[in-house]
PDB file of C-alpha atoms in Angstrom:
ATOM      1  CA  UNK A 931       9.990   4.584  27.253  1.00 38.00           C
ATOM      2  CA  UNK A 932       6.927   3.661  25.320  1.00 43.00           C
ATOM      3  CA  UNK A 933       6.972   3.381  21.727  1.00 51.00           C
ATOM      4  CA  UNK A 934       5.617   6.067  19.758  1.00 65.00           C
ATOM      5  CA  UNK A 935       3.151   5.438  17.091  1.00 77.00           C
ATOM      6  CA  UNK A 936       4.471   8.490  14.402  1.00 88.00           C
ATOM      7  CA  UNK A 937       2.092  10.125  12.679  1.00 94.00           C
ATOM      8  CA  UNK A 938       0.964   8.550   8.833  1.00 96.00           C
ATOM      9  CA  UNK A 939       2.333  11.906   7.059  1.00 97.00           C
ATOM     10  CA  UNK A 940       6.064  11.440   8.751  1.00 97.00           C
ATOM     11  CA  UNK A 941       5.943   7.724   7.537  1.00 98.00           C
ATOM     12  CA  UNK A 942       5.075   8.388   4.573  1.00 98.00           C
ATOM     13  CA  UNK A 943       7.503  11.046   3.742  1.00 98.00           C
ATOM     14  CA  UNK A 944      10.672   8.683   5.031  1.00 98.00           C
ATOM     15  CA  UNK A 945       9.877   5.730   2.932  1.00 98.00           C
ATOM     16  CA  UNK A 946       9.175   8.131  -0.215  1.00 98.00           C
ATOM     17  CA  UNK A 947      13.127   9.834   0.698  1.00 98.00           C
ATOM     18  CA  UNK A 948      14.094   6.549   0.844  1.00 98.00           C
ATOM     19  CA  UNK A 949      12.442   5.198  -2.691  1.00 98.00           C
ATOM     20  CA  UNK A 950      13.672   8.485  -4.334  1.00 98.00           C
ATOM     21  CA  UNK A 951      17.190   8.194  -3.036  1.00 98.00           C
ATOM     22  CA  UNK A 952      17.398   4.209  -4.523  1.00 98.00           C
ATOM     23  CA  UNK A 953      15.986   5.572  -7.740  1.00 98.00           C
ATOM     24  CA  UNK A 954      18.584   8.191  -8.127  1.00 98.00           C
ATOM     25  CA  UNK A 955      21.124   5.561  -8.291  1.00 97.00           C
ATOM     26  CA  UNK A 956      19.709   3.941 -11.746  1.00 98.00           C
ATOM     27  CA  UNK A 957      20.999   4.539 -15.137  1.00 97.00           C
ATOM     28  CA  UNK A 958      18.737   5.056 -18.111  1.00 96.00           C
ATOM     29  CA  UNK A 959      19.142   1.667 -19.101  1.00 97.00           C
ATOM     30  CA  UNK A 960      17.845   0.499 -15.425  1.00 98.00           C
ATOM     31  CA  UNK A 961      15.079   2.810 -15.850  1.00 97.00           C
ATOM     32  CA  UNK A 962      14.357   1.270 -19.260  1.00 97.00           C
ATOM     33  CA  UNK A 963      13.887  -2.620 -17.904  1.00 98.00           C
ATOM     34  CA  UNK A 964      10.882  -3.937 -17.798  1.00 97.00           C
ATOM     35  CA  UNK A 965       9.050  -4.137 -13.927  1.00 97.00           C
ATOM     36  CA  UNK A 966       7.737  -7.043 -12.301  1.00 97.00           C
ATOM     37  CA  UNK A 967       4.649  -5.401 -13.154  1.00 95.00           C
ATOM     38  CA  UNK A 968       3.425  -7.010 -16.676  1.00 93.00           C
ATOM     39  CA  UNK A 969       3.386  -4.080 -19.075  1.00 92.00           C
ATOM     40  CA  UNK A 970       4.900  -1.451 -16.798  1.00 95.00           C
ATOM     41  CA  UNK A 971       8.885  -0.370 -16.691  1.00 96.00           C
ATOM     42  CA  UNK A 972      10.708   0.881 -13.685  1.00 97.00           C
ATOM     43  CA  UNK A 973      10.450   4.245 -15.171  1.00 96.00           C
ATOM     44  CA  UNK A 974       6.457   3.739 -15.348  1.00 95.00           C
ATOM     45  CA  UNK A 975       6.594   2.432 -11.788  1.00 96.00           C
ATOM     46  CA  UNK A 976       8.706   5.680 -11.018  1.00 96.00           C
ATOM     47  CA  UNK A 977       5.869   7.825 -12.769  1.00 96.00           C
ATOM     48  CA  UNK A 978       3.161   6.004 -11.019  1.00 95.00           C
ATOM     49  CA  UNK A 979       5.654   7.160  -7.540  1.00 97.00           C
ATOM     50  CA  UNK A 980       5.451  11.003  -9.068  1.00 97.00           C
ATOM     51  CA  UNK A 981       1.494  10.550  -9.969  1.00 95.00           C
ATOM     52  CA  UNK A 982       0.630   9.357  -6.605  1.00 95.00           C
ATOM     53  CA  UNK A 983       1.968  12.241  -4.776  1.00 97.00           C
ATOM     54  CA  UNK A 984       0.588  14.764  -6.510  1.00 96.00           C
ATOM     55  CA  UNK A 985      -2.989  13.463  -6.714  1.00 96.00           C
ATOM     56  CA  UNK A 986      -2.713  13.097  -2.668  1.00 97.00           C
ATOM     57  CA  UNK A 987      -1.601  16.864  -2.535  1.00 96.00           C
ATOM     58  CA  UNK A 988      -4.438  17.785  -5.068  1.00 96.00           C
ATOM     59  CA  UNK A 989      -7.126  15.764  -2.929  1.00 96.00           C
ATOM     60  CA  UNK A 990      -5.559  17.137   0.559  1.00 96.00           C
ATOM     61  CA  UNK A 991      -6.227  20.782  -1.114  1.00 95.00           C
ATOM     62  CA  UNK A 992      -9.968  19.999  -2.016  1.00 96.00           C
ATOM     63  CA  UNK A 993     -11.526  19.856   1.579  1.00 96.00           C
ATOM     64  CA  UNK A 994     -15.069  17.923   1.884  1.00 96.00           C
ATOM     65  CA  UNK A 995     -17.909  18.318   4.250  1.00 96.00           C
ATOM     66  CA  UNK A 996     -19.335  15.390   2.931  1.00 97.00           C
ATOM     67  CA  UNK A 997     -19.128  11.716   4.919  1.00 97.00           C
ATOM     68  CA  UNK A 998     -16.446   9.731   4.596  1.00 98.00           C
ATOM     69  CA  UNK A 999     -16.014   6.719   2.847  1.00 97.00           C
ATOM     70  CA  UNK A1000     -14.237   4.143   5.256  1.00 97.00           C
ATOM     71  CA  UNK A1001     -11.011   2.649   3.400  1.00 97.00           C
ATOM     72  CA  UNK A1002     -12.005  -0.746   2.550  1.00 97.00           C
ATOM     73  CA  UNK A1003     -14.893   1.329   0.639  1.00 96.00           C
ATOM     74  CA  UNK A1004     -12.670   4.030  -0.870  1.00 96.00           C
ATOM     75  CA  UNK A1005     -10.111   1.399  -2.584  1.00 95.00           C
ATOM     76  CA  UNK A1006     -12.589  -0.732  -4.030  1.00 92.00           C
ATOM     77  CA  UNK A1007     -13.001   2.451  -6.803  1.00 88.00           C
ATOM     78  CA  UNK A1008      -8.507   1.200  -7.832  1.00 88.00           C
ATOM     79  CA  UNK A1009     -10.264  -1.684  -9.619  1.00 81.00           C
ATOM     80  CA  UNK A1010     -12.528   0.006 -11.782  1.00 83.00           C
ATOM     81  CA  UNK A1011     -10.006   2.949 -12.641  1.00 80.00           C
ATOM     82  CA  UNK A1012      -6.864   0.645 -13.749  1.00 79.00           C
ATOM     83  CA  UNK A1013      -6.704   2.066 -16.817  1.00 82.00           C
ATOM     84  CA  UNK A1014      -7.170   5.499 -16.368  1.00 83.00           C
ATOM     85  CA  UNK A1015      -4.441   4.878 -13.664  1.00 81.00           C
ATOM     86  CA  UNK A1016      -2.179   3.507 -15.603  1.00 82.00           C
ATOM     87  CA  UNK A1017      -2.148   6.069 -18.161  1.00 83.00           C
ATOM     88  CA  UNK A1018      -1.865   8.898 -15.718  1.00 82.00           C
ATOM     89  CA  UNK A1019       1.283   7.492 -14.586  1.00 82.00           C
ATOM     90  CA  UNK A1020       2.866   6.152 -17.560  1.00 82.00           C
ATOM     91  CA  UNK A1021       2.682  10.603 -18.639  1.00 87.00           C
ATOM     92  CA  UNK A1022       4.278  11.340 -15.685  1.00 85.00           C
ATOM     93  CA  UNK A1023       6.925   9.053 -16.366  1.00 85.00           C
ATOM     94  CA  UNK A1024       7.214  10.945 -19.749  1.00 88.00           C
ATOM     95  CA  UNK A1025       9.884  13.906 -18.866  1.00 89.00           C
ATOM     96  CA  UNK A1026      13.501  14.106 -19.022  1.00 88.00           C
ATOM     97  CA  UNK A1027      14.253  13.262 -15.434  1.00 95.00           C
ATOM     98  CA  UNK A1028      11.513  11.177 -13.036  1.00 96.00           C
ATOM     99  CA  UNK A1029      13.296  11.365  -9.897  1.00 97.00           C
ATOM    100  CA  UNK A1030      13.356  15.120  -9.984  1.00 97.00           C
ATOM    101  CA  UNK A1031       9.804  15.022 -10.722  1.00 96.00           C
ATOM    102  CA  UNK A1032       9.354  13.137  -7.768  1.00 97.00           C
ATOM    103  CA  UNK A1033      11.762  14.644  -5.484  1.00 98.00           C
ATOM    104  CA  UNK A1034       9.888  18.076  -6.312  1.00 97.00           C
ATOM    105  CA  UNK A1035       6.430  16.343  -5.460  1.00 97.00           C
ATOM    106  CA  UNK A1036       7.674  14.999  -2.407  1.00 98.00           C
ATOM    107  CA  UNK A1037       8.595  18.511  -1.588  1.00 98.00           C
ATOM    108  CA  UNK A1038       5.050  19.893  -1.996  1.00 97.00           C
ATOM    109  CA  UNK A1039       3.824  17.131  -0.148  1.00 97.00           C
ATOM    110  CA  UNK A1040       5.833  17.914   2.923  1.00 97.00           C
ATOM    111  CA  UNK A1041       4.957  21.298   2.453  1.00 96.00           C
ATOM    112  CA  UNK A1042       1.521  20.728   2.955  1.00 94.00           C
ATOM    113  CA  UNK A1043       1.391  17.912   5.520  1.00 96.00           C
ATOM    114  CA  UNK A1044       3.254  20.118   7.813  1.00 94.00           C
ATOM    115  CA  UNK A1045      -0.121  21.687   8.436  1.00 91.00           C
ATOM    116  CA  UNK A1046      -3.252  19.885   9.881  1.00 92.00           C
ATOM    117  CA  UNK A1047      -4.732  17.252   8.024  1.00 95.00           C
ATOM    118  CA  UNK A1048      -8.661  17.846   6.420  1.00 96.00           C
ATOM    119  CA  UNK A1049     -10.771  15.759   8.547  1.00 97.00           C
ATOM    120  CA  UNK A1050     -12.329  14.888   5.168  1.00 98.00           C
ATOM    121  CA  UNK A1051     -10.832  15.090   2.108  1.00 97.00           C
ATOM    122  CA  UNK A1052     -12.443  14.696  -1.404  1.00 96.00           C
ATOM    123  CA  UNK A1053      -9.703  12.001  -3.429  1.00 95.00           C
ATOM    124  CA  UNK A1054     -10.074  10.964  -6.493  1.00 92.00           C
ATOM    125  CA  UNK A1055     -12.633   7.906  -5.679  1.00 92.00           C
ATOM    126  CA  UNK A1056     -14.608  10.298  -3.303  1.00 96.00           C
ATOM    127  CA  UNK A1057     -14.405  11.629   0.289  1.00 98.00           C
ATOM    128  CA  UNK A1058     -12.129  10.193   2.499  1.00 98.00           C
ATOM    129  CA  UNK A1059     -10.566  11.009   6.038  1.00 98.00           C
ATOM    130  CA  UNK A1060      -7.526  12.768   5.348  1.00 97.00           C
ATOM    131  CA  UNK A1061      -5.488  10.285   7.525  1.00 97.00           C
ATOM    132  CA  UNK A1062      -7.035   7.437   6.038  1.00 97.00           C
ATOM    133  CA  UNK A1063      -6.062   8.738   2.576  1.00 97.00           C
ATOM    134  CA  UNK A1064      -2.384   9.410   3.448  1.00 98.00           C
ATOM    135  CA  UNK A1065      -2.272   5.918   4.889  1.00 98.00           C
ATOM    136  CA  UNK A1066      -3.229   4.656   1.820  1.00 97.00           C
ATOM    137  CA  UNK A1067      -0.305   6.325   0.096  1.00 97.00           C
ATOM    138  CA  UNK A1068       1.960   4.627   2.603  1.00 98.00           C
ATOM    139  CA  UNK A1069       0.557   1.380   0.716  1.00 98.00           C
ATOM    140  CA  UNK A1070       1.190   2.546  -2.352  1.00 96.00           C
ATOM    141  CA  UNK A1071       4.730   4.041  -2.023  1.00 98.00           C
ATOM    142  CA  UNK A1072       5.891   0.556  -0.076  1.00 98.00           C
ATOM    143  CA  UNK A1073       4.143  -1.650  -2.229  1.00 98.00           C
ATOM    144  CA  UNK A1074       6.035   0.190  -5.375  1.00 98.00           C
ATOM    145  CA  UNK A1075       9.607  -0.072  -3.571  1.00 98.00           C
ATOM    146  CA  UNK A1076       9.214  -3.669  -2.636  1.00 98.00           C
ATOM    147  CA  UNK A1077       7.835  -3.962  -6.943  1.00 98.00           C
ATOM    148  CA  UNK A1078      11.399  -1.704  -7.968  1.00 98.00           C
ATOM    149  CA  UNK A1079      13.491  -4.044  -5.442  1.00 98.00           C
ATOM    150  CA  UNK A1080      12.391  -7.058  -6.970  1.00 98.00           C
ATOM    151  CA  UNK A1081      12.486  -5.643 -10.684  1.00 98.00           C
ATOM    152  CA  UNK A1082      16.299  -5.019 -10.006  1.00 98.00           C
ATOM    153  CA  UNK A1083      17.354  -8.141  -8.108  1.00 97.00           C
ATOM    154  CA  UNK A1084      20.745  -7.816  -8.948  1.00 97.00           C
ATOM    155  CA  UNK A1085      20.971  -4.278  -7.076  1.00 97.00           C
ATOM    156  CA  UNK A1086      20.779  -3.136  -3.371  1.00 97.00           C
ATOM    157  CA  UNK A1087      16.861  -3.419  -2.584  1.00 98.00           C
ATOM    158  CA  UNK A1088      14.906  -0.068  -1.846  1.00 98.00           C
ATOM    159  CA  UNK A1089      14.773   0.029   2.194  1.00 97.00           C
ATOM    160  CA  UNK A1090      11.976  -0.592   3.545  1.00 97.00           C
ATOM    161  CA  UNK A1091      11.589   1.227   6.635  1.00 97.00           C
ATOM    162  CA  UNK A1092       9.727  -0.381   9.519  1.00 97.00           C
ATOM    163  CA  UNK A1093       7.497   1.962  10.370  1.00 97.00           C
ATOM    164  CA  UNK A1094       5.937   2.261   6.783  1.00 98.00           C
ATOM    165  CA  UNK A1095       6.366  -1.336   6.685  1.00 98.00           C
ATOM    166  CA  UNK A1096       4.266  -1.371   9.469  1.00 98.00           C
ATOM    167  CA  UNK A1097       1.575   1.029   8.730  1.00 98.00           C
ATOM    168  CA  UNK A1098       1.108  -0.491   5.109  1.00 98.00           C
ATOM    169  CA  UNK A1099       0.236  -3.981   6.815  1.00 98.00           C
ATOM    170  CA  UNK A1100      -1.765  -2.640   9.580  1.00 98.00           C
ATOM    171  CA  UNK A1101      -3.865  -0.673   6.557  1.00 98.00           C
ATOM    172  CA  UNK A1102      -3.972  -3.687   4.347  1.00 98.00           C
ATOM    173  CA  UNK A1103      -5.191  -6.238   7.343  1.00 98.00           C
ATOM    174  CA  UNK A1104      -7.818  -3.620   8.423  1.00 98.00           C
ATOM    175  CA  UNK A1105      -9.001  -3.254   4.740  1.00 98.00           C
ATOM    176  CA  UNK A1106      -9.406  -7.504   4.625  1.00 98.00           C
ATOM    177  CA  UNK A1107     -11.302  -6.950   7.557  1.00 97.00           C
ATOM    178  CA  UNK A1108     -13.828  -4.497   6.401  1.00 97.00           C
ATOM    179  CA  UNK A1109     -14.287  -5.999   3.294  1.00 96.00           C
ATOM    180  CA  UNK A1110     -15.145  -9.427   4.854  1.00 95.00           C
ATOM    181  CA  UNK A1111     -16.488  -8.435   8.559  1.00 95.00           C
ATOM    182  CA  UNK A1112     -17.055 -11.696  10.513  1.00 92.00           C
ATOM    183  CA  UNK A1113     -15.237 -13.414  13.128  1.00 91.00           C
ATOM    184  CA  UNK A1114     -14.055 -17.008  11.642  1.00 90.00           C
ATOM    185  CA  UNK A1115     -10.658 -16.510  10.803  1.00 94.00           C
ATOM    186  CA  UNK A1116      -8.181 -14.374  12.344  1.00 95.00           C
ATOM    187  CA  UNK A1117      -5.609 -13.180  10.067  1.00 97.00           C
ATOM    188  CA  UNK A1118      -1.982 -13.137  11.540  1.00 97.00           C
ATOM    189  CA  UNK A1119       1.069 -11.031  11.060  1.00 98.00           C
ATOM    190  CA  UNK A1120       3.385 -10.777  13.235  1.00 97.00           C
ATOM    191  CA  UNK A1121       4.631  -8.151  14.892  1.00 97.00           C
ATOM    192  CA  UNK A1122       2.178  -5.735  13.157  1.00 97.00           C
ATOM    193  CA  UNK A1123      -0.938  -6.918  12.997  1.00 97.00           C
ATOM    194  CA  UNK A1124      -3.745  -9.223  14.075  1.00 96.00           C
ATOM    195  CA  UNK A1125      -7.540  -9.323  12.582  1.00 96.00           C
ATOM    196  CA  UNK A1126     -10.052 -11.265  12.447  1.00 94.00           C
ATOM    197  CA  UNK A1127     -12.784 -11.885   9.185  1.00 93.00           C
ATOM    198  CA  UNK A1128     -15.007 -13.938   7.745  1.00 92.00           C
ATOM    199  CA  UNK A1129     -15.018 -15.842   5.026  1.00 84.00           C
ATOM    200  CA  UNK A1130     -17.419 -18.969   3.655  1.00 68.00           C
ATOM    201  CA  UNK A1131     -20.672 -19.560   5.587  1.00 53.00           C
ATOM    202  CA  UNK A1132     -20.658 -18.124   8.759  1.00 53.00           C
ATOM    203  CA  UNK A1133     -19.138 -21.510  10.491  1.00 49.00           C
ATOM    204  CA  UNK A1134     -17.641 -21.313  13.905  1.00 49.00           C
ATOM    205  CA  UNK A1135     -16.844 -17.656  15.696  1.00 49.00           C
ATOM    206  CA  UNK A1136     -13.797 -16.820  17.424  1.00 46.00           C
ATOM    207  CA  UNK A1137     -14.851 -15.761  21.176  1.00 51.00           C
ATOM    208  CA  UNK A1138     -11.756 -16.957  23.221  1.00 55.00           C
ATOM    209  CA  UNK A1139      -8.594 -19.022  23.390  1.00 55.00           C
ATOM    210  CA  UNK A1140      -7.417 -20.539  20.618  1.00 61.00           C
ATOM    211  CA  UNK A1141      -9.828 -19.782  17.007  1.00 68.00           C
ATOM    212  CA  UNK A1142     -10.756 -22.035  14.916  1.00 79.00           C
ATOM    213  CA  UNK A1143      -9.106 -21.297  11.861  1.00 94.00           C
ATOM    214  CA  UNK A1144      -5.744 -19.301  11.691  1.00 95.00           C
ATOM    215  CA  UNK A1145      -3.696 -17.461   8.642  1.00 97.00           C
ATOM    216  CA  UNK A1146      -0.476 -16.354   9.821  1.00 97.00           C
ATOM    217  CA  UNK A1147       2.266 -14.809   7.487  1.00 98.00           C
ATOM    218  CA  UNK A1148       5.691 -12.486   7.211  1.00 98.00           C
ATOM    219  CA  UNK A1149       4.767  -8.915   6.787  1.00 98.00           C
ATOM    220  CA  UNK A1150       6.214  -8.742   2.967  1.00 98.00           C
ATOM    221  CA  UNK A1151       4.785 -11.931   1.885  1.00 98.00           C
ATOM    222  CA  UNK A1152       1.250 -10.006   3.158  1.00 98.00           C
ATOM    223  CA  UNK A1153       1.764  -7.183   1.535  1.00 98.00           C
ATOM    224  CA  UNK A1154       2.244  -8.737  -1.660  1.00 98.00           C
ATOM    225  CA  UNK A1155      -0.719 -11.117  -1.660  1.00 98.00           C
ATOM    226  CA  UNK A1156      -3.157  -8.389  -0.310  1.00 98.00           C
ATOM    227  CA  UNK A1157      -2.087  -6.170  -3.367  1.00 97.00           C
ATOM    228  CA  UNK A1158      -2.037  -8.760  -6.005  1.00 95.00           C
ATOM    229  CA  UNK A1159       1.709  -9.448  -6.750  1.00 96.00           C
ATOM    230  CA  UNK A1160       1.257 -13.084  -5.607  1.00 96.00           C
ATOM    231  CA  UNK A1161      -1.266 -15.703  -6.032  1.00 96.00           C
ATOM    232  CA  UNK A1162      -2.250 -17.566  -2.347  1.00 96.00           C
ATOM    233  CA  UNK A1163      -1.568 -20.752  -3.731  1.00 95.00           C
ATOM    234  CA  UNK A1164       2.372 -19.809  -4.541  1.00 96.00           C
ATOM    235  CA  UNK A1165       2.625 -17.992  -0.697  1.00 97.00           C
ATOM    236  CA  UNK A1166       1.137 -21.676   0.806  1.00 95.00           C
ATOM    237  CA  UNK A1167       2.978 -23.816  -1.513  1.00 95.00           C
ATOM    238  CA  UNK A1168       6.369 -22.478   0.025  1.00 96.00           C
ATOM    239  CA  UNK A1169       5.472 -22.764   3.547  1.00 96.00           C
ATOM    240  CA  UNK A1170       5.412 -18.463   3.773  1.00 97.00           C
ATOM    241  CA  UNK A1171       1.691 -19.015   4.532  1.00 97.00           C
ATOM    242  CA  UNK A1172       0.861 -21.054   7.675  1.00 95.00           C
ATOM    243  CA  UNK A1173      -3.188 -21.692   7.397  1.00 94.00           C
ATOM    244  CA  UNK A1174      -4.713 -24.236  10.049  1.00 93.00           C
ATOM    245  CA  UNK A1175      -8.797 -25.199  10.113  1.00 91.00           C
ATOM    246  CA  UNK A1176     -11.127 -25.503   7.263  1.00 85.00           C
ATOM    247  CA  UNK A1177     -11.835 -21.980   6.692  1.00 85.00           C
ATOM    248  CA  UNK A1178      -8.594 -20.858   7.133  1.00 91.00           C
ATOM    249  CA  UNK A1179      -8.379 -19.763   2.706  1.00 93.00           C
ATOM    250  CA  UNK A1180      -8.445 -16.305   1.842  1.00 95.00           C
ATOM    251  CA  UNK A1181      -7.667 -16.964  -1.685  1.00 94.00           C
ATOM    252  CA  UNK A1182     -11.185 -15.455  -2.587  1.00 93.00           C
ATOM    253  CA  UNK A1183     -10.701 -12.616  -0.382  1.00 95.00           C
ATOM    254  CA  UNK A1184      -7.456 -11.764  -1.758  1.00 96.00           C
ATOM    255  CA  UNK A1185      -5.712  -9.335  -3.798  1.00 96.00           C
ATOM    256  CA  UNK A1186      -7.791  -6.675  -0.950  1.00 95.00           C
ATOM    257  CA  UNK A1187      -6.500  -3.867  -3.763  1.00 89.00           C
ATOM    258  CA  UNK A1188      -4.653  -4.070  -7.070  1.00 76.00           C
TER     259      UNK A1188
END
């Protein structure tokens, strides 16, 4: 039988369970270390978990009739906003137990992606496709277990489950993509995802057989460098980034969001 490719709101729910399970197994003094996150705790990152839920459910509520910004648009408005981010989060982190908070936002979520998705949604950097918007939430919530897995080392890591693992990449390469259309370099990783961009002058296109310039990498080690968490030099370095051809640098298209 086929596989089935399950629907962006069923991903995202099962990696937020899982997330929400792994965080009800820290003590306070867990919850008090500092994140590999400069300036943030793993309570913060847990807030930021609680804060991103319940602005999804608040944009999913506020329907749009307006056009849709495509997604390598819509997150180039993270940037900007860090702050204001930030803050938001580190108050929801502020009450007597996070992972309740969360496990009740979760809830609501649920509740309301049960029902048909808005085709266009108004989120808090402006109208989006409602699919497109819970897909970025899949980024988010696996990009913030991987962060709480390797701010605990010493502990179990968060699973990460492979279809969100999945969905987050095939977001993430289509965001590189649309930020840098072009056809010089494809972009590599396996078994997700395959794209190609361009970067540099316009150089040599990729029509058939082999292209001219190739970035391949592990899933994770994507992840990670598309959001920020790791400079492209450090993912070469250590031989988790395979580049071949001239081109073949996205080290000024990268972090794609942060």
């Amino acid at each position: 039988m086929a596989n089935r490719t399950r629907p962006p709101a069923e991903v995202l729910l099962e990696q937020s369970h899982a997330v929400a399970d792994w965080l009800r197994t820290l003590d306070e003094a867990a919850f008090a270390a500092p994140s590999v996150l400069a300036g943030w705790s793993v309570r913060q990152l847990a807030g930021h978990l609680v804060f991103a839920h319940r602005t999804l459910r608040e944009s999913l509520d506020r329907v749009s009739t307006e056009r849709p910004l495509p997604v390598h648009v819509y997150v180039q408005g993270y940037r900007p906003n860090a702050d204001q981010i930030a803050d938001a989060s580190r108050s929801a982190a502020e009450v007597d137990d996070v992972v309740s908070a969360l496990d009740a936002e979760i809830e609501r979520c649920a509740e309301l992606l049960a029902d048909r998705l808005p085709a266009v949604a108004r989120g808090p950097r402006g109208p989006i496709a409602g699919e497109d918007l819970v897909r970025t939430r899949v980024v988010e919530v696996v990009v913030h277990s991987d962060d709480l897995s390797r701010s605990l080392p010493d502990r179990e890591p968060v699973p990460l489950q492979r279809p969100a693992l999945a969905a987050a990449v095939r977001t993430l390469t289509a965001i590189l993509a649309g930020q840098h259309p072009g056809r010089s370099v494809e972009v590599r990783v396996p078994p997700y995802a395959a794209v190609q961009c361009g970067l540099g002058d316009p150089g040599p296109t990729h029509t058939r057989g082999t292209p001219p310039n190739v970035v391949e990498t592990d899933p994770v080690t994507f992840l990670r460098l598309a959001t920020g968490r790791e400079p492209w030099s450090d993912a070469v370095g250590t031989g988790r980034v395979h580049a071949s051809g001239l081109r073949a640098d996205l080290s000024a298209a990268l972090p794609v969001l942060s």
